[in-house]
Amino acid sequence: MFFSCENNGKRNLKRQHVSKRLEQKGKVVDFTHKQNYISEKKEKLLLQSQVATKYGQQYTFCECIQKGDSLNKALKNQKLSEKALDQLLIRFEEIDKKCQAFRLNDANATPRERQQYKKKVKECLQ
């Protein structure tokens, strides 16, 4: 099988044509789209502020890990009464609202990023 790609410059010519038309109308032409770029850091800060607006003040990462771990340990108790279980579930909902900022983690994290996350969690639990 043979495949061939032909780049005859049609796209570039089209861009030049549009550019000339816009320049004739007195408009600035910029095809770089840099004005729409938001850095990863700015995006995280923006999302965190939106979460804080919606759910209120958030706990720190380690507070979320420690409170979640404590809750998990308490839920493993086989002798929990219904009332105690209800209280734990209410507490879980409270913690969940205060830890929404950390639900923003990228689901497509690299193996290295996942390893760093595990290390960070381990440090919080010590």
mmCIF file of C-alpha atoms in Angstrom:
data_model
loop_
_atom_site.group_PDB
_atom_site.id
_atom_site.type_symbol
_atom_site.label_atom_id
_atom_site.label_comp_id
_atom_site.label_asym_id
_atom_site.label_seq_id
_atom_site.Cartn_x
_atom_site.Cartn_y
_atom_site.Cartn_z
ATOM 1 C CA MET A 1 0.000 0.000 0.000
ATOM 2 C CA PHE A 2 1.133 3.494 -0.763
ATOM 3 C CA PHE A 3 -0.156 6.686 0.737
ATOM 4 C CA SER A 4 0.543 10.120 -0.508
ATOM 5 C CA CYS A 5 -0.015 13.482 1.027
ATOM 6 C CA GLU A 6 -0.001 16.464 -1.196
ATOM 7 C CA ASN A 7 0.418 19.892 0.259
ATOM 8 C CA ASN A 8 -0.340 22.292 -2.500
ATOM 9 C CA GLY A 9 -0.576 25.257 -0.182
ATOM 10 C CA LYS A 10 -4.322 25.769 -0.609
ATOM 11 C CA ARG A 11 -4.746 26.344 3.106
ATOM 12 C CA ASN A 12 -1.989 28.927 3.174
ATOM 13 C CA LEU A 13 -3.423 30.700 0.112
ATOM 14 C CA LYS A 14 -6.859 30.727 1.694
ATOM 15 C CA ARG A 15 -5.406 32.259 4.845
ATOM 16 C CA GLN A 16 -3.607 34.914 2.816
ATOM 17 C CA HIS A 17 -6.782 35.686 0.886
ATOM 18 C CA VAL A 18 -8.801 36.116 4.092
ATOM 19 C CA SER A 19 -5.982 38.176 5.577
ATOM 20 C CA LYS A 20 -5.939 40.557 2.597
ATOM 21 C CA ARG A 21 -9.719 40.976 2.690
ATOM 22 C CA LEU A 22 -9.666 41.809 6.387
ATOM 23 C CA GLU A 23 -6.753 44.210 6.003
ATOM 24 C CA GLN A 24 -8.662 46.036 3.277
ATOM 25 C CA LYS A 25 -11.516 46.515 5.728
ATOM 26 C CA GLY A 26 -9.083 47.977 8.281
ATOM 27 C CA LYS A 27 -9.155 45.013 10.676
ATOM 28 C CA VAL A 28 -6.121 43.580 12.441
ATOM 29 C CA VAL A 29 -5.326 40.032 11.369
ATOM 30 C CA ASP A 30 -3.865 37.558 13.832
ATOM 31 C CA PHE A 31 -4.098 33.843 13.170
ATOM 32 C CA THR A 32 -2.028 32.770 16.182
ATOM 33 C CA HIS A 33 -5.004 32.510 18.587
ATOM 34 C CA LYS A 34 -2.709 33.417 21.470
ATOM 35 C CA GLN A 35 -5.325 35.759 22.866
ATOM 36 C CA ASN A 36 -7.506 32.714 23.622
ATOM 37 C CA TYR A 37 -4.731 30.774 25.386
ATOM 38 C CA ILE A 38 -5.030 30.304 29.137
ATOM 39 C CA SER A 39 -2.108 28.771 30.986
ATOM 40 C CA GLU A 40 -2.697 25.629 33.003
ATOM 41 C CA LYS A 41 -1.947 27.507 36.212
ATOM 42 C CA LYS A 42 -4.459 30.286 35.420
ATOM 43 C CA GLU A 43 -7.056 27.715 34.440
ATOM 44 C CA LYS A 44 -6.657 25.900 37.774
ATOM 45 C CA LEU A 45 -6.968 29.158 39.704
ATOM 46 C CA LEU A 46 -10.072 30.091 37.738
ATOM 47 C CA LEU A 47 -11.674 26.699 38.389
ATOM 48 C CA GLN A 48 -10.773 26.859 42.072
ATOM 49 C CA SER A 49 -12.398 30.274 42.424
ATOM 50 C CA GLN A 50 -15.532 28.973 40.679
ATOM 51 C CA VAL A 51 -15.633 25.986 43.047
ATOM 52 C CA ALA A 52 -15.163 28.252 46.072
ATOM 53 C CA THR A 53 -18.004 30.459 44.851
ATOM 54 C CA LYS A 54 -20.309 27.494 44.436
ATOM 55 C CA TYR A 55 -19.336 25.348 47.468
ATOM 56 C CA GLY A 56 -17.750 27.840 49.869
ATOM 57 C CA GLN A 57 -14.305 27.894 51.432
ATOM 58 C CA GLN A 58 -12.344 24.738 50.640
ATOM 59 C CA TYR A 59 -10.089 22.604 52.855
ATOM 60 C CA THR A 60 -6.426 22.169 52.011
ATOM 61 C CA PHE A 61 -5.312 19.045 50.185
ATOM 62 C CA CYS A 62 -3.940 17.406 53.326
ATOM 63 C CA GLU A 63 -7.043 18.271 55.355
ATOM 64 C CA CYS A 64 -9.182 16.538 52.731
ATOM 65 C CA ILE A 65 -6.956 13.454 52.716
ATOM 66 C CA GLN A 66 -6.819 13.245 56.518
ATOM 67 C CA LYS A 67 -10.551 13.786 57.034
ATOM 68 C CA GLY A 68 -11.392 11.302 54.285
ATOM 69 C CA ASP A 69 -9.052 8.706 55.777
ATOM 70 C CA SER A 70 -10.526 9.210 59.240
ATOM 71 C CA LEU A 71 -14.024 8.817 57.837
ATOM 72 C CA ASN A 72 -13.075 5.625 55.975
ATOM 73 C CA LYS A 73 -11.618 4.127 59.141
ATOM 74 C CA ALA A 74 -14.782 4.980 61.082
ATOM 75 C CA LEU A 75 -17.003 3.430 58.393
ATOM 76 C CA LYS A 76 -15.081 0.142 58.638
ATOM 77 C CA ASN A 77 -16.338 -0.332 62.188
ATOM 78 C CA GLN A 78 -18.730 -3.288 62.035
ATOM 79 C CA LYS A 79 -20.527 -2.269 65.231
ATOM 80 C CA LEU A 80 -21.810 1.113 64.025
ATOM 81 C CA SER A 81 -25.345 1.948 65.059
ATOM 82 C CA GLU A 82 -27.773 3.370 62.481
ATOM 83 C CA LYS A 83 -27.571 6.757 64.172
ATOM 84 C CA ALA A 84 -23.765 6.773 64.098
ATOM 85 C CA LEU A 85 -23.773 5.700 60.448
ATOM 86 C CA ASP A 86 -26.182 8.514 59.573
ATOM 87 C CA GLN A 87 -23.905 11.018 61.328
ATOM 88 C CA LEU A 88 -20.889 9.716 59.425
ATOM 89 C CA LEU A 89 -22.722 10.004 56.124
ATOM 90 C CA ILE A 90 -23.737 13.591 56.927
ATOM 91 C CA ARG A 91 -20.105 14.329 57.804
ATOM 92 C CA PHE A 92 -19.026 12.728 54.518
ATOM 93 C CA GLU A 93 -21.279 15.122 52.577
ATOM 94 C CA GLU A 94 -19.835 18.102 54.465
ATOM 95 C CA ILE A 95 -16.271 17.017 53.735
ATOM 96 C CA ASP A 96 -17.142 16.307 50.113
ATOM 97 C CA LYS A 97 -18.382 19.893 49.634
ATOM 98 C CA LYS A 98 -15.236 21.314 51.228
ATOM 99 C CA CYS A 99 -12.938 19.180 49.044
ATOM 100 C CA GLN A 100 -14.453 19.888 45.627
ATOM 101 C CA ALA A 101 -11.361 21.816 44.506
ATOM 102 C CA PHE A 102 -9.369 18.586 44.500
ATOM 103 C CA ARG A 103 -11.842 16.807 42.263
ATOM 104 C CA LEU A 104 -10.428 18.917 39.435
ATOM 105 C CA ASN A 105 -7.391 16.701 39.041
ATOM 106 C CA ASP A 106 -6.728 15.628 35.496
ATOM 107 C CA ALA A 107 -8.151 12.189 34.764
ATOM 108 C CA ASN A 108 -5.539 11.743 32.047
ATOM 109 C CA ALA A 109 -2.588 12.122 34.394
ATOM 110 C CA THR A 110 0.676 10.536 33.368
ATOM 111 C CA PRO A 111 2.120 7.632 35.396
ATOM 112 C CA ARG A 112 4.668 10.066 36.835
ATOM 113 C CA GLU A 113 1.925 12.466 37.954
ATOM 114 C CA ARG A 114 -0.022 9.606 39.540
ATOM 115 C CA GLN A 115 3.123 8.528 41.398
ATOM 116 C CA GLN A 116 3.656 12.096 42.654
ATOM 117 C CA TYR A 117 0.018 12.218 43.798
ATOM 118 C CA LYS A 118 0.436 8.958 45.767
ATOM 119 C CA LYS A 119 3.573 10.351 47.391
ATOM 120 C CA LYS A 120 1.748 13.563 48.338
ATOM 121 C CA VAL A 121 -1.127 11.563 49.888
ATOM 122 C CA LYS A 122 1.325 9.402 51.833
ATOM 123 C CA GLU A 123 3.027 12.524 53.242
ATOM 124 C CA CYS A 124 -0.346 13.863 54.401
ATOM 125 C CA LEU A 125 -1.138 10.667 56.275
ATOM 126 C CA GLN A 126 2.128 10.582 58.248
#
